[in-house]
Coordinates of C-alpha atoms and ligand atoms in Angstrom, one line a residue:
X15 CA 50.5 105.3 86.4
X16 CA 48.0 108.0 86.1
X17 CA 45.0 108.0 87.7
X18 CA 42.4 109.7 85.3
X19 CA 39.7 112.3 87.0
X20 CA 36.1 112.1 86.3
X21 CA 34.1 114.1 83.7
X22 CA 30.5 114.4 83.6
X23 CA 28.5 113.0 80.4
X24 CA 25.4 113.3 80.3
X25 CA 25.2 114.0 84.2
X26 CA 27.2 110.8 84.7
X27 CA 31.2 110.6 85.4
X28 CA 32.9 108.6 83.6
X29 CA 37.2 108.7 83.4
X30 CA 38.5 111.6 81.5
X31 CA 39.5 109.5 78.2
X32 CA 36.3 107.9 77.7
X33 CA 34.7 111.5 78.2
X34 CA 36.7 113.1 76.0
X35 CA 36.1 110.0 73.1
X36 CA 32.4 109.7 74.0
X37 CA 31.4 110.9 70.2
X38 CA 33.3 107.7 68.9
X39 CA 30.9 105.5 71.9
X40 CA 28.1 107.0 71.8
X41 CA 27.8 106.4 67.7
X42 CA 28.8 102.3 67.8
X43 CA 27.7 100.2 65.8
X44 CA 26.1 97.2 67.1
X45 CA 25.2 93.8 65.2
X46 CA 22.0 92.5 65.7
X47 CA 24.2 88.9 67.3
X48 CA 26.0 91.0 70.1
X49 CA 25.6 89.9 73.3
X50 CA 26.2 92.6 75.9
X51 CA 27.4 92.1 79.5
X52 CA 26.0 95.2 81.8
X53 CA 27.3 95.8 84.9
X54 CA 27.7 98.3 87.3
X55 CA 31.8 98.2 88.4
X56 CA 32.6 95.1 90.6
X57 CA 29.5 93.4 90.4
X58 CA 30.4 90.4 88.8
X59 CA 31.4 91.3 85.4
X60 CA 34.1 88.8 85.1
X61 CA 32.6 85.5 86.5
X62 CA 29.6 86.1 84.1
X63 CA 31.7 86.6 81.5
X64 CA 33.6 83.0 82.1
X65 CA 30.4 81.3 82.4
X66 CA 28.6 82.8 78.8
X67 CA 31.9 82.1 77.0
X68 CA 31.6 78.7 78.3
X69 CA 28.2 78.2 77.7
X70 CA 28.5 79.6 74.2
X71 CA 31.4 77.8 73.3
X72 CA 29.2 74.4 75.2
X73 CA 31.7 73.7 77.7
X74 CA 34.8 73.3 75.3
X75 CA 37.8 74.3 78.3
X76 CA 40.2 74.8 75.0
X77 CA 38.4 77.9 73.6
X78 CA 37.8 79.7 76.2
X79 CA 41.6 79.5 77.4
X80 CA 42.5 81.1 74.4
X81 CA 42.7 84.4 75.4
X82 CA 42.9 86.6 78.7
X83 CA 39.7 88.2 79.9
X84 CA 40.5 91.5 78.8
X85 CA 41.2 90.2 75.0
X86 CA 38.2 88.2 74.7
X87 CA 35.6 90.4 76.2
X88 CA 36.2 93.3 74.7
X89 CA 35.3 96.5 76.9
X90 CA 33.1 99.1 75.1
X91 CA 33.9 102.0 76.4
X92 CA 37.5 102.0 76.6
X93 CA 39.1 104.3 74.5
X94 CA 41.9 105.4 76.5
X95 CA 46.1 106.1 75.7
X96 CA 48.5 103.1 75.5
X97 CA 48.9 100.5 76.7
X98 CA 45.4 100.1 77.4
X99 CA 43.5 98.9 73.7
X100 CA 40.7 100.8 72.7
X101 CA 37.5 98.6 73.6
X102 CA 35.9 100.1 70.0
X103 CA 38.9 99.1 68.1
X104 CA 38.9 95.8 68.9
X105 CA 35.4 95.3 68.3
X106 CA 35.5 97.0 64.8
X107 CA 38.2 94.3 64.0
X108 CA 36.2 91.3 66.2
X109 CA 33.7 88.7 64.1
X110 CA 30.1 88.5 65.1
X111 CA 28.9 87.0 67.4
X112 CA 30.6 89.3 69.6
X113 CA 30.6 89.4 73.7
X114 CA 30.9 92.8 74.6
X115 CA 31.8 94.0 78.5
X116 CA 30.4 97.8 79.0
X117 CA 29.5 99.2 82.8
X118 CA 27.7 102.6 81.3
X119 CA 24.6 103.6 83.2
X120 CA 21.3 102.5 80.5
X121 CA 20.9 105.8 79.7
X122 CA 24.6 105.7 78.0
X123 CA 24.2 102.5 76.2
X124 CA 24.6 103.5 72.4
X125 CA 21.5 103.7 70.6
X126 CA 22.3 101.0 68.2
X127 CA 22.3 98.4 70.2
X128 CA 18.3 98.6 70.9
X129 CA 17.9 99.6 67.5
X130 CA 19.6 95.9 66.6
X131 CA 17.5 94.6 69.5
X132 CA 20.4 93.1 71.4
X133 CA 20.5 90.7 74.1
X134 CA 21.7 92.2 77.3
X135 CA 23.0 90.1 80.8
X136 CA 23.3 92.5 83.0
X137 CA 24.3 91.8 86.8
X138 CA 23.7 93.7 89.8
X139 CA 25.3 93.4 93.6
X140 CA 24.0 94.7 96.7
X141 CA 25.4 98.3 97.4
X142 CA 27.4 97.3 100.2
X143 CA 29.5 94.4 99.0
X144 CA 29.1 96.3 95.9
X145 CA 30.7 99.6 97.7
X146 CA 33.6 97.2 99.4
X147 CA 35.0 95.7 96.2
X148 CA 35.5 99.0 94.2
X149 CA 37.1 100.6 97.0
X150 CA 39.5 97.3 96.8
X151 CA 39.5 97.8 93.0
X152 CA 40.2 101.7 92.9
X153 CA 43.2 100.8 95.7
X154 CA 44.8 98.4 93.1
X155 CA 43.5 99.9 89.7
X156 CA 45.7 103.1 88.6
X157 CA 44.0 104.4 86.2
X158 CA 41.2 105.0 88.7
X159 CA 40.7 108.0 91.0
X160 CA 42.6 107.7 94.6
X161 CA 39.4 105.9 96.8
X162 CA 41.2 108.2 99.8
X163 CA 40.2 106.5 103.1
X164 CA 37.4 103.9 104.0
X165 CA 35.7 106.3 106.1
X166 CA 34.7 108.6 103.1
X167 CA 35.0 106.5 100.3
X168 CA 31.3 105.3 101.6
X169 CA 29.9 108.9 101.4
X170 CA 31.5 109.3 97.9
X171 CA 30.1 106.0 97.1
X172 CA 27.0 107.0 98.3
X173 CA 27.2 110.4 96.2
X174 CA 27.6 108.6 93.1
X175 CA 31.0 110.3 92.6
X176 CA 33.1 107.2 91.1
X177 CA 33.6 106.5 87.8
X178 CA 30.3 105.2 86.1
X179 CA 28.5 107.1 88.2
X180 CA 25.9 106.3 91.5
X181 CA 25.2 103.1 92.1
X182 CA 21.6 103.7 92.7
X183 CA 21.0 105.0 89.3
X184 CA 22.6 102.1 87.4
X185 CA 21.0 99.4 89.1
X186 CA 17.5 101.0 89.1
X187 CA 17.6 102.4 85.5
X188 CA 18.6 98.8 84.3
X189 CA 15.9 97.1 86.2
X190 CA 13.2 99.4 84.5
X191 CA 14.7 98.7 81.2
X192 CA 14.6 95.2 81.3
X193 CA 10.9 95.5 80.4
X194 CA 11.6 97.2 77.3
X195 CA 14.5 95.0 75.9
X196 CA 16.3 91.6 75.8
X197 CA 17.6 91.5 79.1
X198 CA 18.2 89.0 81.4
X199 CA 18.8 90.7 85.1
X200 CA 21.2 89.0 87.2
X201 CA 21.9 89.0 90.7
X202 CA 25.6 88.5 92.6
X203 CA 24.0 86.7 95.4
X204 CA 21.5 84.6 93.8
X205 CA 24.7 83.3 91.9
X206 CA 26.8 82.4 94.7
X207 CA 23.7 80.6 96.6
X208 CA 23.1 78.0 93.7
X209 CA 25.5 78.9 90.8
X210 CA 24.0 75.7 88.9
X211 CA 20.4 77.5 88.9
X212 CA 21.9 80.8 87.8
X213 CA 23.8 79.5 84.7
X214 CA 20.7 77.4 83.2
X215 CA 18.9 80.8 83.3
X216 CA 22.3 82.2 81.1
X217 CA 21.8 79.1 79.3
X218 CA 18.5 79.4 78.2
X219 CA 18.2 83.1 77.5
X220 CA 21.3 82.3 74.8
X221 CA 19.1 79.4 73.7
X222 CA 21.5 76.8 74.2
X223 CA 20.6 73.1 75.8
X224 CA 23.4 71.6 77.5
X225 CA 24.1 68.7 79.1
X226 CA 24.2 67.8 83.3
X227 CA 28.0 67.1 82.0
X228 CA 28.5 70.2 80.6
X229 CA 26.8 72.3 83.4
X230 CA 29.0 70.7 85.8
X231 CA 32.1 71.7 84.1
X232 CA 30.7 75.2 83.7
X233 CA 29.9 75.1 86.9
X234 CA 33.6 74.1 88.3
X235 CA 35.7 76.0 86.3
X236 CA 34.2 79.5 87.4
X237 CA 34.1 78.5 90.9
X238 CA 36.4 81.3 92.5
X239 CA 38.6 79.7 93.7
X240 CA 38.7 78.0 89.8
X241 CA 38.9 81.9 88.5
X242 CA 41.2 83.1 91.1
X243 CA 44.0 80.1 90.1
X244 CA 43.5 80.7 86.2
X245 CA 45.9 83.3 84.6
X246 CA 43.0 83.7 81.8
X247 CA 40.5 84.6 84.0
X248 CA 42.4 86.5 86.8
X249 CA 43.3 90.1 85.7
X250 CA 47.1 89.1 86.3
X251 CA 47.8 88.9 82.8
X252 CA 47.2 92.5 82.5
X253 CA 50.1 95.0 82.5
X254 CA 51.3 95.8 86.4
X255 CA 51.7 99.2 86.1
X256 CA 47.6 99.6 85.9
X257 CA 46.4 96.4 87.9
X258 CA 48.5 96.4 91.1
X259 CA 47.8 93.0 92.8
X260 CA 50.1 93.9 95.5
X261 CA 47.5 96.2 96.6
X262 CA 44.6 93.8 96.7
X263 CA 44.4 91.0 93.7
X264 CA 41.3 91.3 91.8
X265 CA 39.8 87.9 92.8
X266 CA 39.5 89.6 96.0
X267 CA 37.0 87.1 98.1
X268 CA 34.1 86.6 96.3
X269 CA 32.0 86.7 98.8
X270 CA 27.9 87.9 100.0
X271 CA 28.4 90.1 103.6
X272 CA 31.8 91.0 103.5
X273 CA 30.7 94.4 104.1
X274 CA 30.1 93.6 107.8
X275 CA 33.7 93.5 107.9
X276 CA 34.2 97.1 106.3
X277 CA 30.9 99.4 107.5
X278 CA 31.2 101.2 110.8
X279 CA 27.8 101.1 113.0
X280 CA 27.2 105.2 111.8
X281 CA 28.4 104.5 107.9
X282 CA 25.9 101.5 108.1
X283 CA 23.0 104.1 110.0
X284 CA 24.3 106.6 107.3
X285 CA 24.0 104.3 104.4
X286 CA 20.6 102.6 105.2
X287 CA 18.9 105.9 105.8
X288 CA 20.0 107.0 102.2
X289 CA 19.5 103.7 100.2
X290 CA 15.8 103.7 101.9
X291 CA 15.1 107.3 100.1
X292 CA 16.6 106.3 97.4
X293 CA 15.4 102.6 96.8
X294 CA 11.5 103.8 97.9
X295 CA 9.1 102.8 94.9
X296 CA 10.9 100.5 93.4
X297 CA 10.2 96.8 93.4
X298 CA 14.3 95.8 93.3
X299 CA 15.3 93.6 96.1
X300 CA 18.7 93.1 97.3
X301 CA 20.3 90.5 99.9
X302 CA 23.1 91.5 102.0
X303 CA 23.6 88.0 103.2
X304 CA 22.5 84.4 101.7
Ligands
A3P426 P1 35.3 91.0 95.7 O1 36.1 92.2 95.5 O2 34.2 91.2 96.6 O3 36.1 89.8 96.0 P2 34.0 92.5 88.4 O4 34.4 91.3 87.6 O5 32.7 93.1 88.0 O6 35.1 93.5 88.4 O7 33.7 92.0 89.9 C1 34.8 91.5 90.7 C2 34.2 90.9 91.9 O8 33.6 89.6 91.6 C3 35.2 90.6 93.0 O9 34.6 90.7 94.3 C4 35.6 89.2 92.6 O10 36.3 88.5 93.7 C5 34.2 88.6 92.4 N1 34.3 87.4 91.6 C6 35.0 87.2 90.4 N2 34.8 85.9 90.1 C7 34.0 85.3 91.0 C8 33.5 84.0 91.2 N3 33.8 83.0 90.3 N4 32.7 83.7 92.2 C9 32.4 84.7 93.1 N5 32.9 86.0 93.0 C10 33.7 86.3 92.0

């Protein structure tokens, strides 16, 4: 398959088919009952996705079976050749109350949806694990640009030259905007320590009250290992010739700290030095293990 290069919009690269249909993103249409899922790539994207569709649809297994990940959550920006759908095409044609997956930077977001005054979920990951699962994903996704070798993909990384753009940027931008919208910010790690505490907060910023029974049922079917063994939740659905799980299945580990496992003692020197410059005056915290 192809992999697409990156193109800059608005200082931020994105792949080339979403850059070259940004007009038809950037003027969306949002409803004022869209709920949108924010993440910056590999952050955890897909488990929250399993547990608002389950909270929304109050713990009924049947419904949100219906449909592979990729058809229910439709993914905003996606506008890209067969046999990848359009994201906005599927949207135009989806009934409210939409769940909508984008990973743009807040500065990207179309205007409508703060202009509808939107809820927003938006999860972030430390930059390491963070770092270590795209590499994994742009291994195994095609449409991707080549990672190249471990021992620069963490300088490109770093840079900010992957698709969506740096890391540092999205995560920090978000956080500030959270003051001036409906967001709810979300942490990878805070989920995996006590995913029970982390999906009452999903559950009350959607405003629904649900049972100990129902929680635990959330709770169980997006375990990973639960998400990992469920075709609907597991990527493997989509077509081969983009999603290559030969290279490295999507439900990688799931895991805070695997980055020990990846980061050399200088790419860990290298990285620290530049996060601390680049995290300075900010009050956003991260955990690199739980
Ligand atoms: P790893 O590559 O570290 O395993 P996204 O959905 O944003 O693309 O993020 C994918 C990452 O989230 C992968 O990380 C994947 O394994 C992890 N993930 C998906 N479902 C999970 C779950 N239920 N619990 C923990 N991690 C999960």
């Amino acid at each position: 398959f192809y992999r697409f290069p990156l193109r800059l919009v608005h200082g931020v690269p994105l792949m080339k088919p979403i850059a070259d249909d940004w007009q038809k993103v950037e003027s969306f249409q949002a409803r004022p009952d869209d709920l949108l899922i924010a993440t910056y790539p590999k952050a955890g994207t897909t488990w929250m996705q399993e547990i608002v569709d389950l909270v929304v649809n109050e713990g009924d297994l049947e419904k949100v079976k219906r449909a592979p990940t990729h058809i229910r959550f439709p993914f905003l920006e996606i506008c890209s050749p067969p046999p990848i759908p359009s994201g906005i095409d599927i949207l135009e044609e989806t009934p409210s109350p939409r769940i909508i997956k984008t990973h743009l930077a807040y500065k990207l977001v179309p205007k409508s949806f703060w202009d509808q005054n939107c809820k927003v979920i938006y999860i972030a990951r430390n930059a390491k694990d963070n770092a270590v699962s795209y590499y994994y994903f742009d291994l195994m996704n095609k449409t991707q640009p080549d990672p190249g070798p471990w021992e620069k993909y963490v300088d490109t990384f770093l840079k900010g030259d992957v698709g969506w753009g740096s890391w540092f940027d999205h995560v920090i931008d978000w956080w500030k905007a959270k003051d001036k919208h409906r967001i709810l910010y979300m942490f990878y790690e805070d989920m995996k320590e006590d995913p029970k505490r982390e999906i009452r907060k999903v559950m009350d910023f959607l405003g629904k009250n649900l049972s100990e029974n129902i929680l635990e049922k959330i709770y169980q079917h997006t375990s990973f290992q639960a998400m990992k063994d469920n075709p609907m939740a597991n990527y493997t659905s989509f077509p081969s010739s983009i999603l290559d799980h030969s290279c490295s299945p999507f439900m990688r580990k799931g895991e805070v700290g695997d980055w020990v496992n990846h980061f050399s003692e200088t790419q860990n020197e290298v990285f620290d030095a530049k996060y601390k410059r680049r995290m300075e005056g900010t009050d956003l915290n991260f955990r690199y293990s739980i």
